[in-house]
Amino acid sequence: MHIVRFVSPLTGADAVGVDDGEHVTELSGVTTVGELLRLPATELRERVTAPDGARHPSAEVRRLAPVDGRMEVWAAGVTYRRSREARVLESERAADVYELVYDAERPELFFKSAAWKVTGDGGRIAVRADSEIDVPEPELGLVLNAAGEIVGYTVVDDVSSRTIEGVNPLYLPQAKIYLGACAVGPAIRPAWEVADPYALDITLTIARGGATVWDGKSSTSELHRRLDELAGYLFRADVFPDGAVLATGTSLVPDLPFTLQDGDTVTIGIGEVGTLTTTVVRGLEGMRA
């Protein structure tokens, strides 16, 4: 089962439903994912397991990124050893910052995207025109309701400029937050259907001109932080009335000097959760085209 945000074939309007692999059944009275995430986890589960709206063949439904309205996407950094190593290697002046945060009590959390900027499955991601080295960062995303409960999982691509962040860690927002830097999807896998979120395979494939130019595989078993710990810190001093998605960090980073290029296809797979595929464009104009 997956919770999906999609365009209703009946009305042409955005809708929310449940995909069982053959049909998508709309959740009557629910028009946004944010509305669903206002519910406590127990009520959300009851609502999702008994969809009562119109049914559509899954193959005929156009899916949208499973974030909308007032939802926000946040991200955690340096939660895997590989991420720590990559940050230290790329940093020109502050490598010790990343060494320290890896084992610190408080995790690194940062804002990633407002809902309206998020790219969905089949969409475009962008690399900045003022950056030389840019990479995808495949991450398990926690779907959190308004109470901060983990109610689902999704796939997140935290697209990043290694060039900009490497010069100075204070440039992190410019390296991480811009149009085309965040992809989420293709859907939400309910948390109660994933037996062990610390045993999920993560794969990344980058194709260029029809050939694979980089691929890798890892697992959430390598995660250095607890998922509930990350969610707890996010909600410690903030509120998310329509819920949030929290990306939990990456364990797959291509070695320098690899960089994404215009026209590349990025495919991220997370076991039991889904596969997110996007196409790379360069610069703001590429996203506007």
mmCIF file with all atom_site columns, C-alpha atoms in Angstrom, residues 19-182:
data_model
loop_
_atom_site.group_PDB
_atom_site.id
_atom_site.type_symbol
_atom_site.label_atom_id
_atom_site.label_alt_id
_atom_site.label_comp_id
_atom_site.label_asym_id
_atom_site.label_entity_id
_atom_site.label_seq_id
_atom_site.pdbx_PDB_ins_code
_atom_site.Cartn_x
_atom_site.Cartn_y
_atom_site.Cartn_z
_atom_site.occupancy
_atom_site.B_iso_or_equiv
_atom_site.pdbx_formal_charge
_atom_site.auth_seq_id
_atom_site.auth_comp_id
_atom_site.auth_asym_id
_atom_site.auth_atom_id
_atom_site.pdbx_PDB_model_num
ATOM 1   C CA . ASP A 1 19  ? -2.559  2.729  -4.279  1.00 0.00 ? 19  ASP A CA 1
ATOM 2   C CA . ASP A 1 20  ? -2.760  -1.045 -3.784  1.00 0.00 ? 20  ASP A CA 1
ATOM 3   C CA . GLY A 1 21  ? -0.707  -1.771 -6.893  1.00 0.00 ? 21  GLY A CA 1
ATOM 4   C CA . GLU A 1 22  ? -3.698  -2.205 -9.186  1.00 0.00 ? 22  GLU A CA 1
ATOM 5   C CA . HIS A 1 23  ? -6.030  0.635  -8.305  1.00 0.00 ? 23  HIS A CA 1
ATOM 6   C CA . VAL A 1 24  ? -5.821  4.027  -6.668  1.00 0.00 ? 24  VAL A CA 1
ATOM 7   C CA . THR A 1 25  ? -8.790  4.666  -4.397  1.00 0.00 ? 25  THR A CA 1
ATOM 8   C CA . GLU A 1 26  ? -9.442  8.255  -3.449  1.00 0.00 ? 26  GLU A CA 1
ATOM 9   C CA . LEU A 1 27  ? -9.866  9.284  0.179   1.00 0.00 ? 27  LEU A CA 1
ATOM 10  C CA . SER A 1 28  ? -13.163 11.122 0.108   1.00 0.00 ? 28  SER A CA 1
ATOM 11  C CA . GLY A 1 29  ? -13.117 14.420 1.943   1.00 0.00 ? 29  GLY A CA 1
ATOM 12  C CA . VAL A 1 30  ? -9.300  14.591 1.879   1.00 0.00 ? 30  VAL A CA 1
ATOM 13  C CA . THR A 1 31  ? -7.898  16.963 -0.718  1.00 0.00 ? 31  THR A CA 1
ATOM 14  C CA . THR A 1 32  ? -4.315  17.384 0.498   1.00 0.00 ? 32  THR A CA 1
ATOM 15  C CA . VAL A 1 33  ? -1.608  15.322 2.158   1.00 0.00 ? 33  VAL A CA 1
ATOM 16  C CA . GLY A 1 34  ? -1.409  18.084 4.764   1.00 0.00 ? 34  GLY A CA 1
ATOM 17  C CA . GLU A 1 35  ? -5.008  17.428 5.800   1.00 0.00 ? 35  GLU A CA 1
ATOM 18  C CA . LEU A 1 36  ? -4.187  13.776 6.326   1.00 0.00 ? 36  LEU A CA 1
ATOM 19  C CA . LEU A 1 37  ? -1.121  14.628 8.403   1.00 0.00 ? 37  LEU A CA 1
ATOM 20  C CA . ARG A 1 38  ? -3.174  16.706 10.809  1.00 0.00 ? 38  ARG A CA 1
ATOM 21  C CA . LEU A 1 39  ? -4.576  13.431 12.149  1.00 0.00 ? 39  LEU A CA 1
ATOM 22  C CA . PRO A 1 40  ? -3.044  11.429 15.020  1.00 0.00 ? 40  PRO A CA 1
ATOM 23  C CA . ALA A 1 41  ? -1.247  8.307  13.812  1.00 0.00 ? 41  ALA A CA 1
ATOM 24  C CA . THR A 1 42  ? -4.022  5.943  14.930  1.00 0.00 ? 42  THR A CA 1
ATOM 25  C CA . GLU A 1 43  ? -6.728  7.921  13.122  1.00 0.00 ? 43  GLU A CA 1
ATOM 26  C CA . LEU A 1 44  ? -4.579  8.318  10.028  1.00 0.00 ? 44  LEU A CA 1
ATOM 27  C CA . ARG A 1 45  ? -4.086  4.557  9.861   1.00 0.00 ? 45  ARG A CA 1
ATOM 28  C CA . GLU A 1 46  ? -7.808  3.920  10.173  1.00 0.00 ? 46  GLU A CA 1
ATOM 29  C CA . ARG A 1 47  ? -8.540  6.445  7.443   1.00 0.00 ? 47  ARG A CA 1
ATOM 30  C CA . VAL A 1 48  ? -5.938  5.109  5.029   1.00 0.00 ? 48  VAL A CA 1
ATOM 31  C CA . THR A 1 49  ? -6.798  1.435  5.464   1.00 0.00 ? 49  THR A CA 1
ATOM 32  C CA . ALA A 1 50  ? -10.425 2.083  4.528   1.00 0.00 ? 50  ALA A CA 1
ATOM 33  C CA . PRO A 1 51  ? -10.380 4.328  1.433   1.00 0.00 ? 51  PRO A CA 1
ATOM 34  C CA . ASP A 1 52  ? -13.919 5.109  0.307   1.00 0.00 ? 52  ASP A CA 1
ATOM 35  C CA . GLY A 1 53  ? -13.729 7.251  -2.820  1.00 0.00 ? 53  GLY A CA 1
ATOM 36  C CA . ALA A 1 54  ? -13.554 6.773  -6.568  1.00 0.00 ? 54  ALA A CA 1
ATOM 37  C CA . ARG A 1 55  ? -11.254 4.064  -7.942  1.00 0.00 ? 55  ARG A CA 1
ATOM 38  C CA . HIS A 1 56  ? -8.867  4.434  -10.854 1.00 0.00 ? 56  HIS A CA 1
ATOM 39  C CA . PRO A 1 57  ? -6.463  1.982  -12.525 1.00 0.00 ? 57  PRO A CA 1
ATOM 40  C CA . SER A 1 58  ? -3.018  2.696  -11.103 1.00 0.00 ? 58  SER A CA 1
ATOM 41  C CA . ALA A 1 59  ? -1.454  2.888  -14.560 1.00 0.00 ? 59  ALA A CA 1
ATOM 42  C CA . GLU A 1 60  ? -3.785  5.724  -15.555 1.00 0.00 ? 60  GLU A CA 1
ATOM 43  C CA . VAL A 1 61  ? -3.024  7.998  -12.595 1.00 0.00 ? 61  VAL A CA 1
ATOM 44  C CA . ARG A 1 62  ? -0.526  10.865 -12.862 1.00 0.00 ? 62  ARG A CA 1
ATOM 45  C CA . ARG A 1 63  ? 1.274   11.077 -9.543  1.00 0.00 ? 63  ARG A CA 1
ATOM 46  C CA . LEU A 1 64  ? 2.445   14.278 -7.902  1.00 0.00 ? 64  LEU A CA 1
ATOM 47  C CA . ALA A 1 65  ? 5.070   14.864 -5.228  1.00 0.00 ? 65  ALA A CA 1
ATOM 48  C CA . PRO A 1 66  ? 3.527   13.744 -1.885  1.00 0.00 ? 66  PRO A CA 1
ATOM 49  C CA . VAL A 1 67  ? 3.989   17.157 -0.259  1.00 0.00 ? 67  VAL A CA 1
ATOM 50  C CA . ASP A 1 68  ? 1.645   20.108 -0.518  1.00 0.00 ? 68  ASP A CA 1
ATOM 51  C CA . GLY A 1 69  ? 0.136   23.138 1.198   1.00 0.00 ? 69  GLY A CA 1
ATOM 52  C CA . ARG A 1 70  ? 1.995   24.236 4.313   1.00 0.00 ? 70  ARG A CA 1
ATOM 53  C CA . MET A 1 71  ? 4.174   21.133 4.464   1.00 0.00 ? 71  MET A CA 1
ATOM 54  C CA . GLU A 1 72  ? 7.928   21.637 4.635   1.00 0.00 ? 72  GLU A CA 1
ATOM 55  C CA . VAL A 1 73  ? 10.877  19.414 3.769   1.00 0.00 ? 73  VAL A CA 1
ATOM 56  C CA . TRP A 1 74  ? 13.805  19.380 6.212   1.00 0.00 ? 74  TRP A CA 1
ATOM 57  C CA . ALA A 1 75  ? 17.000  17.364 6.147   1.00 0.00 ? 75  ALA A CA 1
ATOM 58  C CA . ALA A 1 76  ? 19.594  15.893 8.493   1.00 0.00 ? 76  ALA A CA 1
ATOM 59  C CA . GLY A 1 77  ? 23.290  15.976 7.679   1.00 0.00 ? 77  GLY A CA 1
ATOM 60  C CA . VAL A 1 78  ? 26.317  13.848 8.537   1.00 0.00 ? 78  VAL A CA 1
ATOM 61  C CA . THR A 1 79  ? 24.254  10.902 9.762   1.00 0.00 ? 79  THR A CA 1
ATOM 62  C CA . TYR A 1 80  ? 26.286  8.283  7.864   1.00 0.00 ? 80  TYR A CA 1
ATOM 63  C CA . ARG A 1 81  ? 30.041  7.729  7.950   1.00 0.00 ? 81  ARG A CA 1
ATOM 64  C CA . ARG A 1 82  ? 30.217  8.175  4.168   1.00 0.00 ? 82  ARG A CA 1
ATOM 65  C CA . SER A 1 83  ? 28.580  11.584 4.428   1.00 0.00 ? 83  SER A CA 1
ATOM 66  C CA . ARG A 1 84  ? 31.044  12.643 7.117   1.00 0.00 ? 84  ARG A CA 1
ATOM 67  C CA . GLU A 1 85  ? 33.978  11.540 4.970   1.00 0.00 ? 85  GLU A CA 1
ATOM 68  C CA . ALA A 1 86  ? 32.646  13.382 1.912   1.00 0.00 ? 86  ALA A CA 1
ATOM 69  C CA . ARG A 1 87  ? 32.000  16.607 3.836   1.00 0.00 ? 87  ARG A CA 1
ATOM 70  C CA . VAL A 1 88  ? 35.497  16.527 5.376   1.00 0.00 ? 88  VAL A CA 1
ATOM 71  C CA . LEU A 1 89  ? 37.114  15.860 1.993   1.00 0.00 ? 89  LEU A CA 1
ATOM 72  C CA . GLU A 1 90  ? 35.329  18.687 0.187   1.00 0.00 ? 90  GLU A CA 1
ATOM 73  C CA . SER A 1 91  ? 35.717  21.278 2.937   1.00 0.00 ? 91  SER A CA 1
ATOM 74  C CA . GLU A 1 92  ? 38.549  23.743 2.464   1.00 0.00 ? 92  GLU A CA 1
ATOM 75  C CA . ARG A 1 93  ? 38.582  25.377 5.901   1.00 0.00 ? 93  ARG A CA 1
ATOM 76  C CA . ALA A 1 94  ? 36.202  23.672 8.302   1.00 0.00 ? 94  ALA A CA 1
ATOM 77  C CA . ALA A 1 95  ? 36.631  19.908 8.063   1.00 0.00 ? 95  ALA A CA 1
ATOM 78  C CA . ASP A 1 96  ? 36.600  19.593 11.856  1.00 0.00 ? 96  ASP A CA 1
ATOM 79  C CA . VAL A 1 97  ? 33.016  20.927 11.937  1.00 0.00 ? 97  VAL A CA 1
ATOM 80  C CA . TYR A 1 98  ? 31.787  17.793 10.201  1.00 0.00 ? 98  TYR A CA 1
ATOM 81  C CA . GLU A 1 99  ? 33.953  15.509 12.321  1.00 0.00 ? 99  GLU A CA 1
ATOM 82  C CA . LEU A 1 100 ? 32.438  16.987 15.468  1.00 0.00 ? 100 LEU A CA 1
ATOM 83  C CA . VAL A 1 101 ? 28.779  16.940 14.429  1.00 0.00 ? 101 VAL A CA 1
ATOM 84  C CA . TYR A 1 102 ? 28.881  13.239 13.504  1.00 0.00 ? 102 TYR A CA 1
ATOM 85  C CA . ASP A 1 103 ? 29.203  12.215 17.173  1.00 0.00 ? 103 ASP A CA 1
ATOM 86  C CA . ALA A 1 104 ? 27.584  15.264 18.767  1.00 0.00 ? 104 ALA A CA 1
ATOM 87  C CA . GLU A 1 105 ? 24.454  14.852 20.872  1.00 0.00 ? 105 GLU A CA 1
ATOM 88  C CA . ARG A 1 106 ? 22.556  17.350 18.712  1.00 0.00 ? 106 ARG A CA 1
ATOM 89  C CA . PRO A 1 107 ? 22.173  16.373 15.033  1.00 0.00 ? 107 PRO A CA 1
ATOM 90  C CA . GLU A 1 108 ? 22.571  18.751 12.118  1.00 0.00 ? 108 GLU A CA 1
ATOM 91  C CA . LEU A 1 109 ? 19.110  19.701 10.819  1.00 0.00 ? 109 LEU A CA 1
ATOM 92  C CA . PHE A 1 110 ? 18.376  22.244 8.127   1.00 0.00 ? 110 PHE A CA 1
ATOM 93  C CA . PHE A 1 111 ? 15.448  23.528 6.100   1.00 0.00 ? 111 PHE A CA 1
ATOM 94  C CA . LYS A 1 112 ? 15.408  22.080 2.598   1.00 0.00 ? 112 LYS A CA 1
ATOM 95  C CA . SER A 1 113 ? 12.282  23.172 0.724   1.00 0.00 ? 113 SER A CA 1
ATOM 96  C CA . ALA A 1 114 ? 8.785   24.562 0.832   1.00 0.00 ? 114 ALA A CA 1
ATOM 97  C CA . ALA A 1 115 ? 6.205   22.195 -0.618  1.00 0.00 ? 115 ALA A CA 1
ATOM 98  C CA . TRP A 1 116 ? 5.542   24.231 -3.749  1.00 0.00 ? 116 TRP A CA 1
ATOM 99  C CA . LYS A 1 117 ? 9.181   23.951 -4.869  1.00 0.00 ? 117 LYS A CA 1
ATOM 100 C CA . VAL A 1 118 ? 9.431   20.159 -4.556  1.00 0.00 ? 118 VAL A CA 1
ATOM 101 C CA . THR A 1 119 ? 9.936   18.044 -7.670  1.00 0.00 ? 119 THR A CA 1
ATOM 102 C CA . GLY A 1 120 ? 8.043   14.772 -7.989  1.00 0.00 ? 120 GLY A CA 1
ATOM 103 C CA . ASP A 1 121 ? 8.797   11.481 -9.735  1.00 0.00 ? 121 ASP A CA 1
ATOM 104 C CA . GLY A 1 122 ? 9.441   12.048 -13.435 1.00 0.00 ? 122 GLY A CA 1
ATOM 105 C CA . GLY A 1 123 ? 10.219  15.731 -12.905 1.00 0.00 ? 123 GLY A CA 1
ATOM 106 C CA . ARG A 1 124 ? 13.344  17.842 -13.159 1.00 0.00 ? 124 ARG A CA 1
ATOM 107 C CA . ILE A 1 125 ? 16.072  18.579 -10.649 1.00 0.00 ? 125 ILE A CA 1
ATOM 108 C CA . ALA A 1 126 ? 18.666  21.303 -11.160 1.00 0.00 ? 126 ALA A CA 1
ATOM 109 C CA . VAL A 1 127 ? 22.359  21.928 -10.600 1.00 0.00 ? 127 VAL A CA 1
ATOM 110 C CA . ARG A 1 128 ? 23.365  25.521 -9.993  1.00 0.00 ? 128 ARG A CA 1
ATOM 111 C CA . ALA A 1 129 ? 24.963  27.433 -12.870 1.00 0.00 ? 129 ALA A CA 1
ATOM 112 C CA . ASP A 1 130 ? 27.481  28.951 -10.423 1.00 0.00 ? 130 ASP A CA 1
ATOM 113 C CA . SER A 1 131 ? 28.731  25.592 -9.147  1.00 0.00 ? 131 SER A CA 1
ATOM 114 C CA . GLU A 1 132 ? 31.191  23.103 -10.632 1.00 0.00 ? 132 GLU A CA 1
ATOM 115 C CA . ILE A 1 133 ? 30.546  19.974 -8.581  1.00 0.00 ? 133 ILE A CA 1
ATOM 116 C CA . ASP A 1 134 ? 26.935  18.960 -7.906  1.00 0.00 ? 134 ASP A CA 1
ATOM 117 C CA . VAL A 1 135 ? 25.561  15.615 -6.765  1.00 0.00 ? 135 VAL A CA 1
ATOM 118 C CA . PRO A 1 136 ? 22.326  13.860 -5.852  1.00 0.00 ? 136 PRO A CA 1
ATOM 119 C CA . GLU A 1 137 ? 21.994  12.675 -2.269  1.00 0.00 ? 137 GLU A CA 1
ATOM 120 C CA . PRO A 1 138 ? 19.593  9.704  -1.917  1.00 0.00 ? 138 PRO A CA 1
ATOM 121 C CA . GLU A 1 139 ? 17.879  9.687  1.452   1.00 0.00 ? 139 GLU A CA 1
ATOM 122 C CA . LEU A 1 140 ? 15.122  7.940  3.363   1.00 0.00 ? 140 LEU A CA 1
ATOM 123 C CA . GLY A 1 141 ? 12.474  10.538 4.144   1.00 0.00 ? 141 GLY A CA 1
ATOM 124 C CA . LEU A 1 142 ? 10.397  10.389 7.319   1.00 0.00 ? 142 LEU A CA 1
ATOM 125 C CA . VAL A 1 143 ? 6.806   11.516 6.845   1.00 0.00 ? 143 VAL A CA 1
ATOM 126 C CA . LEU A 1 144 ? 5.776   13.169 10.094  1.00 0.00 ? 144 LEU A CA 1
ATOM 127 C CA . ASN A 1 145 ? 2.279   14.184 11.160  1.00 0.00 ? 145 ASN A CA 1
ATOM 128 C CA . ALA A 1 146 ? 1.476   17.376 13.062  1.00 0.00 ? 146 ALA A CA 1
ATOM 129 C CA . ALA A 1 147 ? 2.273   15.623 16.358  1.00 0.00 ? 147 ALA A CA 1
ATOM 130 C CA . GLY A 1 148 ? 5.730   14.605 15.151  1.00 0.00 ? 148 GLY A CA 1
ATOM 131 C CA . GLU A 1 149 ? 4.861   10.901 14.830  1.00 0.00 ? 149 GLU A CA 1
ATOM 132 C CA . ILE A 1 150 ? 6.514   8.903  12.053  1.00 0.00 ? 150 ILE A CA 1
ATOM 133 C CA . VAL A 1 151 ? 3.531   7.816  9.947   1.00 0.00 ? 151 VAL A CA 1
ATOM 134 C CA . GLY A 1 152 ? 5.294   6.959  6.716   1.00 0.00 ? 152 GLY A CA 1
ATOM 135 C CA . TYR A 1 153 ? 8.421   6.871  4.582   1.00 0.00 ? 153 TYR A CA 1
ATOM 136 C CA . THR A 1 154 ? 9.299   8.298  1.195   1.00 0.00 ? 154 THR A CA 1
ATOM 137 C CA . VAL A 1 155 ? 12.316  8.827  -1.065  1.00 0.00 ? 155 VAL A CA 1
ATOM 138 C CA . VAL A 1 156 ? 14.137  12.171 -1.024  1.00 0.00 ? 156 VAL A CA 1
ATOM 139 C CA . ASP A 1 157 ? 16.879  13.532 -3.269  1.00 0.00 ? 157 ASP A CA 1
ATOM 140 C CA . ASP A 1 158 ? 18.770  16.281 -1.414  1.00 0.00 ? 158 ASP A CA 1
ATOM 141 C CA . VAL A 1 159 ? 20.526  17.739 -4.480  1.00 0.00 ? 159 VAL A CA 1
ATOM 142 C CA . SER A 1 160 ? 23.651  19.587 -3.337  1.00 0.00 ? 160 SER A CA 1
ATOM 143 C CA . SER A 1 161 ? 26.481  21.800 -4.571  1.00 0.00 ? 161 SER A CA 1
ATOM 144 C CA . ARG A 1 162 ? 29.718  20.365 -3.212  1.00 0.00 ? 162 ARG A CA 1
ATOM 145 C CA . THR A 1 163 ? 31.584  23.339 -4.654  1.00 0.00 ? 163 THR A CA 1
ATOM 146 C CA . ILE A 1 164 ? 29.665  25.970 -2.689  1.00 0.00 ? 164 ILE A CA 1
ATOM 147 C CA . GLU A 1 165 ? 29.388  24.092 0.590   1.00 0.00 ? 165 GLU A CA 1
ATOM 148 C CA . GLY A 1 166 ? 33.054  23.113 0.453   1.00 0.00 ? 166 GLY A CA 1
ATOM 149 C CA . VAL A 1 167 ? 34.225  26.710 0.428   1.00 0.00 ? 167 VAL A CA 1
ATOM 150 C CA . ASN A 1 168 ? 32.482  27.580 3.701   1.00 0.00 ? 168 ASN A CA 1
ATOM 151 C CA . PRO A 1 169 ? 29.870  25.683 5.774   1.00 0.00 ? 169 PRO A CA 1
ATOM 152 C CA . LEU A 1 170 ? 27.981  28.972 6.196   1.00 0.00 ? 170 LEU A CA 1
ATOM 153 C CA . TYR A 1 171 ? 27.155  28.695 2.495   1.00 0.00 ? 171 TYR A CA 1
ATOM 154 C CA . LEU A 1 172 ? 25.065  25.581 3.222   1.00 0.00 ? 172 LEU A CA 1
ATOM 155 C CA . PRO A 1 173 ? 21.718  27.265 2.381   1.00 0.00 ? 173 PRO A CA 1
ATOM 156 C CA . GLN A 1 174 ? 22.999  28.274 -1.059  1.00 0.00 ? 174 GLN A CA 1
ATOM 157 C CA . ALA A 1 175 ? 24.368  24.782 -1.645  1.00 0.00 ? 175 ALA A CA 1
ATOM 158 C CA . LYS A 1 176 ? 21.147  23.099 -0.586  1.00 0.00 ? 176 LYS A CA 1
ATOM 159 C CA . ILE A 1 177 ? 18.163  25.416 -1.055  1.00 0.00 ? 177 ILE A CA 1
ATOM 160 C CA . TYR A 1 178 ? 17.209  26.566 -4.549  1.00 0.00 ? 178 TYR A CA 1
ATOM 161 C CA . LEU A 1 179 ? 14.660  25.755 -7.233  1.00 0.00 ? 179 LEU A CA 1
ATOM 162 C CA . GLY A 1 180 ? 15.201  22.167 -8.372  1.00 0.00 ? 180 GLY A CA 1
ATOM 163 C CA . ALA A 1 181 ? 17.284  21.090 -5.373  1.00 0.00 ? 181 ALA A CA 1
ATOM 164 C CA . CYS A 1 182 ? 14.672  18.830 -3.758  1.00 0.00 ? 182 CYS A CA 1
#
